Short mmCIF file of C-alpha atoms in Angstrom, two decimals:
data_model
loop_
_atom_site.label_atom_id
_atom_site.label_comp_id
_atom_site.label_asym_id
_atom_site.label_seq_id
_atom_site.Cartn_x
_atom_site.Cartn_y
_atom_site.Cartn_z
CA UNK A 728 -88.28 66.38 -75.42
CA UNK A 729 -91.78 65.07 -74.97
CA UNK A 730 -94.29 62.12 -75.75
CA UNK A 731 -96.36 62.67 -78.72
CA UNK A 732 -98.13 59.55 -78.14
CA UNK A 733 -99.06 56.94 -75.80
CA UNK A 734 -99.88 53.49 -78.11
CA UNK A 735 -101.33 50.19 -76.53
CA UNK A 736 -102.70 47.25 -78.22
CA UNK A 737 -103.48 43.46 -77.61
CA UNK A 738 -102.52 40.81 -79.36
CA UNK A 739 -105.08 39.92 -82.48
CA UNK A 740 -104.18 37.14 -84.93
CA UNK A 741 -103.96 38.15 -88.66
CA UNK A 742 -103.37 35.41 -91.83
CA UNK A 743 -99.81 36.38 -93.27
CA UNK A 744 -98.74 33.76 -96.28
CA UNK A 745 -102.08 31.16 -95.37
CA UNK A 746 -101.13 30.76 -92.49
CA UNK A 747 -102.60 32.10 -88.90
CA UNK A 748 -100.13 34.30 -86.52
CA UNK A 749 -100.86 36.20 -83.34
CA UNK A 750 -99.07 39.60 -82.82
CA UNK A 751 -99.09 42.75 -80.44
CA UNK A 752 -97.46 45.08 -82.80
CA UNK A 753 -101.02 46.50 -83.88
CA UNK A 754 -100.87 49.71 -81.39
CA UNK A 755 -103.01 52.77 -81.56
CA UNK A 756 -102.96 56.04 -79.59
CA UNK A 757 -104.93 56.21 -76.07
CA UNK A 758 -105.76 59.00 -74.35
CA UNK A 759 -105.57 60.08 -70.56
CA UNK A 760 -102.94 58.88 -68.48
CA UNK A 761 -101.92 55.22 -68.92
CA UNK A 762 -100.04 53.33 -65.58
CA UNK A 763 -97.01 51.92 -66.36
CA UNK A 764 -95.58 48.37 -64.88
CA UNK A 765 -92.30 46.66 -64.80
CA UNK A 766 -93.50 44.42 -67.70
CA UNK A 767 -95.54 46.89 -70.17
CA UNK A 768 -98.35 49.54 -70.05
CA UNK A 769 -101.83 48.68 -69.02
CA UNK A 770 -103.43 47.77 -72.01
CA UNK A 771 -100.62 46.77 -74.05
CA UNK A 772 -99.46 42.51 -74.31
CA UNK A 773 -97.24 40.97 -76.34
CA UNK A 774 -98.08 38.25 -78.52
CA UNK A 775 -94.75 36.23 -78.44
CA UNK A 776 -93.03 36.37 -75.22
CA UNK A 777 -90.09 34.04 -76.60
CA UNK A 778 -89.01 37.05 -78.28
CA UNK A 779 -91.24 40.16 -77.70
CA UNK A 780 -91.16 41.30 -73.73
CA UNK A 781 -90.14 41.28 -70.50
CA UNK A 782 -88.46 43.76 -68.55
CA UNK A 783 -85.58 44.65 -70.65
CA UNK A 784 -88.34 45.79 -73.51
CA UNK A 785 -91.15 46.63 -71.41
CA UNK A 786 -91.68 50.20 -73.28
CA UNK A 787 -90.53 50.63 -76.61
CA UNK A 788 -89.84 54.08 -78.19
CA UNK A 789 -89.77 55.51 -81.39
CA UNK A 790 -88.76 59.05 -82.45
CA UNK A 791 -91.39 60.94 -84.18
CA UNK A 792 -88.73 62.48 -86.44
CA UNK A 793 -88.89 59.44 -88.49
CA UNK A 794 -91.82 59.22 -89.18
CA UNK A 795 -91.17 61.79 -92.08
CA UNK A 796 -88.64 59.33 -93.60
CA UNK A 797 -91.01 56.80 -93.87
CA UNK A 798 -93.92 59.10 -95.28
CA UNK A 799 -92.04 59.82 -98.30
CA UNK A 800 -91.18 56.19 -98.95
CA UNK A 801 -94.77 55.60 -98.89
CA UNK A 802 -96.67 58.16 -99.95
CA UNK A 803 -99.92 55.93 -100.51
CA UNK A 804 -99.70 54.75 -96.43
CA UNK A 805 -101.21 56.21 -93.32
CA UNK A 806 -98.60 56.22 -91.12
CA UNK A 807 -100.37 57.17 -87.66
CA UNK A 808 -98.57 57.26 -84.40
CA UNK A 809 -97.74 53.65 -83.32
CA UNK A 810 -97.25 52.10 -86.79
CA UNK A 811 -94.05 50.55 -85.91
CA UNK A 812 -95.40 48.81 -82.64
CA UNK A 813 -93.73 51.47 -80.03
CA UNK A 814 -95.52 52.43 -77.11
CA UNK A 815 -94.24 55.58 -76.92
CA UNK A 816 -93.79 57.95 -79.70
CA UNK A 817 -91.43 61.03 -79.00
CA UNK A 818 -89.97 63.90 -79.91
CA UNK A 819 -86.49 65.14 -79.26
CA UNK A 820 -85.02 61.73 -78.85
CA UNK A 821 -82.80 60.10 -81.40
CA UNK A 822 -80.80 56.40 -81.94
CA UNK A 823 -77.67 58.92 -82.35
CA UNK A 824 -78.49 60.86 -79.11
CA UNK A 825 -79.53 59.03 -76.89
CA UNK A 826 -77.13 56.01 -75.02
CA UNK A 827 -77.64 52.68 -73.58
CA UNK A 828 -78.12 52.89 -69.97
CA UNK A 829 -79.13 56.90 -70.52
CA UNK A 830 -81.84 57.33 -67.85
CA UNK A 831 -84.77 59.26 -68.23
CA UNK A 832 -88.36 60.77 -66.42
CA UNK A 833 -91.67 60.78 -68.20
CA UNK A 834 -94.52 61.68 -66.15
CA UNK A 835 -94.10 59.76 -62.63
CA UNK A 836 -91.93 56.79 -64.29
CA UNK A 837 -88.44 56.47 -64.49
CA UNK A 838 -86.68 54.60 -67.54
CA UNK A 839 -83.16 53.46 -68.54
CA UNK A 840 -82.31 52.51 -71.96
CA UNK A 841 -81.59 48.98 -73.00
CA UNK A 842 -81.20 48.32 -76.39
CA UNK A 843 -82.19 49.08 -80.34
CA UNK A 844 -85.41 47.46 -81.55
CA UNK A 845 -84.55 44.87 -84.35
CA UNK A 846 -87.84 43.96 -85.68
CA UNK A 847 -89.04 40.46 -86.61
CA UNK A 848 -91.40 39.25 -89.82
CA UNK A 849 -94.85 41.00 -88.09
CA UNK A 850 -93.08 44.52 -88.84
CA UNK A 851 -93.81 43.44 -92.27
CA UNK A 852 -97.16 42.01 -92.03
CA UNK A 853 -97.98 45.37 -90.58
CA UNK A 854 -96.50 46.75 -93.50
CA UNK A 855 -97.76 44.64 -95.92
CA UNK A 856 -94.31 44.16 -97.08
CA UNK A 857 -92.28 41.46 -97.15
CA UNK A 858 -88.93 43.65 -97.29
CA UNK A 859 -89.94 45.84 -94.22
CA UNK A 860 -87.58 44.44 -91.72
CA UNK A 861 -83.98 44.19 -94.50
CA UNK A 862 -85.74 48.32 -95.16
CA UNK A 863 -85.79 49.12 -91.60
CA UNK A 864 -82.65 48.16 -90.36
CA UNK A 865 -81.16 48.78 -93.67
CA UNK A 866 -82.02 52.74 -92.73
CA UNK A 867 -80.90 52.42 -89.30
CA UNK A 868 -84.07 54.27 -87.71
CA UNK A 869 -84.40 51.93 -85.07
CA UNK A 870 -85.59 53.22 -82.00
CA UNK A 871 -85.22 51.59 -78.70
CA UNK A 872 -86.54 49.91 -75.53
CA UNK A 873 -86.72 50.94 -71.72
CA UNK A 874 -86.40 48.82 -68.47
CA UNK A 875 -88.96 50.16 -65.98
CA UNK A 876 -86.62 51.70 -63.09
CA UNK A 877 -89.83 53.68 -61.08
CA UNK A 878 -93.72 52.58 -61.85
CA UNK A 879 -95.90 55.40 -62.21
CA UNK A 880 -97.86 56.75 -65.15
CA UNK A 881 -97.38 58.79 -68.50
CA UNK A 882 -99.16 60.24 -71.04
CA UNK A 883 -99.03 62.29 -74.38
CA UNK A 884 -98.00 65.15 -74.18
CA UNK A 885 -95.43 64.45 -70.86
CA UNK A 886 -91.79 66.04 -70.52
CA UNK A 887 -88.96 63.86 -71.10
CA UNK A 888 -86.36 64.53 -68.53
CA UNK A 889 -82.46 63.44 -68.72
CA UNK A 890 -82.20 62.32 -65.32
CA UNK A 891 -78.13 60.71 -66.32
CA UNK A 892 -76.02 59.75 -69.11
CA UNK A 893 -74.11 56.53 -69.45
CA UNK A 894 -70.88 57.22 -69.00
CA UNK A 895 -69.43 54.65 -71.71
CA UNK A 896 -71.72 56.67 -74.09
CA UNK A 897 -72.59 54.10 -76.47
CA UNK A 898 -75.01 55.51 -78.76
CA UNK A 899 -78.36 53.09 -79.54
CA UNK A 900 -77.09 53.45 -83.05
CA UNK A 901 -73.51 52.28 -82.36
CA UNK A 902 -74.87 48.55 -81.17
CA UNK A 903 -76.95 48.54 -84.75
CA UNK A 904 -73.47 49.59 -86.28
CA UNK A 905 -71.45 47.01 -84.26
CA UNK A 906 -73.87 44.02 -85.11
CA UNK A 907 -74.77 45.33 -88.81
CA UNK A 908 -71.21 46.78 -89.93
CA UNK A 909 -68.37 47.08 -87.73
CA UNK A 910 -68.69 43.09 -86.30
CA UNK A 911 -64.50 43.57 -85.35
CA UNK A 912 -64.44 47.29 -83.95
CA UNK A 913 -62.84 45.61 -80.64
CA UNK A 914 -62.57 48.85 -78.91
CA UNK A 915 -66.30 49.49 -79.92
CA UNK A 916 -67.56 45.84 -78.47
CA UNK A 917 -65.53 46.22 -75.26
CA UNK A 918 -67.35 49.58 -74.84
CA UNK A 919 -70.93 48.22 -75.44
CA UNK A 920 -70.11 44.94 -72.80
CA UNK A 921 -69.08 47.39 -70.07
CA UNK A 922 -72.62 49.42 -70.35
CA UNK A 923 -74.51 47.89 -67.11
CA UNK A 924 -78.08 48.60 -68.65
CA UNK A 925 -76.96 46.26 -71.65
CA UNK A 926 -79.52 43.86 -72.33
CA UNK A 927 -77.57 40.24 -71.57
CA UNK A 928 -78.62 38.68 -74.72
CA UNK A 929 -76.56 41.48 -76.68
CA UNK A 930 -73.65 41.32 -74.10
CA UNK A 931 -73.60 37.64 -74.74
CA UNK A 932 -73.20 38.39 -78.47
CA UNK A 933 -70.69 41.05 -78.43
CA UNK A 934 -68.46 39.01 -75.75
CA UNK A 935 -68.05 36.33 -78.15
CA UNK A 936 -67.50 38.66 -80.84
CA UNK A 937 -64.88 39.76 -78.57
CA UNK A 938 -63.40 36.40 -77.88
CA UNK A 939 -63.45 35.34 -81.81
CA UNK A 940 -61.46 38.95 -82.41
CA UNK A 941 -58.88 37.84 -79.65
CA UNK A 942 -58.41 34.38 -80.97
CA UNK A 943 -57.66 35.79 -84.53
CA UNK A 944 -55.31 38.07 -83.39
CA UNK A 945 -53.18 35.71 -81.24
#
């Protein structure tokens, strides 16, 4: 398991449907070793803080496996590292292997696993397709976020250790199924609320989930 790439980018504002938007998910490689805060990477902002940011998505990952996927839906694209606004791009890591709350070493930092990445509107803009986002969660290639446990720095081409695994093991993919799919897999939902490293806002959503399910059932 390693980092292929290290991608940082401000925001820049781009004209999407006449109108004028500022986003952060235009990221390109950067080379040398890059210090890493509680909040992002030096270099990197978001554009949109209401919804992009802070610490549960300081870092966001995304496997380098997919990338193939993707190059064969379209062929006429460059699809260089950080195309899908991650910071990191990796190897070895997966939405079906890695957990929420999994815990992990890259260079001097130490990261825990918070959540998938469900992509808003810009994904498309970057894209130049309107149907990006319904395409990418559609596929289920999601990748995910860290919380910044230990500051330090990183850089392409850095080990990724398994420091500890969750020990709910709820996969990143299984909170995509259980908010896509499987909205009334109670045991699932009571699984993904007991995972500590849960980001609130998606412990919020599966607790009601949870409540509605009870309320039917009585």
């Amino acid at each position: 398991m390693q980092v292929i790439s290290v991608n940082v980018g401000q925001p820049r504002q781009v004209e999407w449907k006449n109108k004028i938007v500022s986003t952060g998910i235009f990221k390109t490689p950067v080379q040398g070793r890059i210090t890493v805060r509680k909040l992002n990477l030096d270099g990197d902002r978001q554009a949109d803080l209401t919804v992009h940011g802070g610490p549960d998505k300081a870092i966001y990952a995304y496997p380098v496996e997919y990338y193939d996927y993707w190059r064969v839906q379209f062929p006429d694209m460059e699809l260089g590292w950080g195309m899908f606004g991650e910071n990191l791009t990796v190897e070895g890591l997966s939405d079906v292997t890695v957990h929420i709350g999994d815990r992990f070493r890259v260079g001097t930092v130490e990261l825990v696993v918070t959540q998938p990445r469900f992509p808003c509107y810009k994904l498309g803009i970057k894209f130049g397709r309107d149907e990006m986002v319904k395409l990418f969660l559609e596929q289920g290639y999601t990748g995910f976020y860290f919380r910044v446990l230990v500051e330090g720095e990183i850089a392409a081409g850095d080990s990724i250790e398994l420091l500890s695994q969750d020990e709910q093991q709820v996969q990143v993919a299984d909170i995509v199924r259980l908010y896509v799919r499987d909205k009334n897999d109670l045991e699932g939902l009571q699984r993904a609320v007991k995972v500590e490293a849960l980001a609130e806002g998606w412990k919020e959503h599966f607790q009601k989930r949870i409540d509605k399910i009870r309320i039917g059932e009585a």
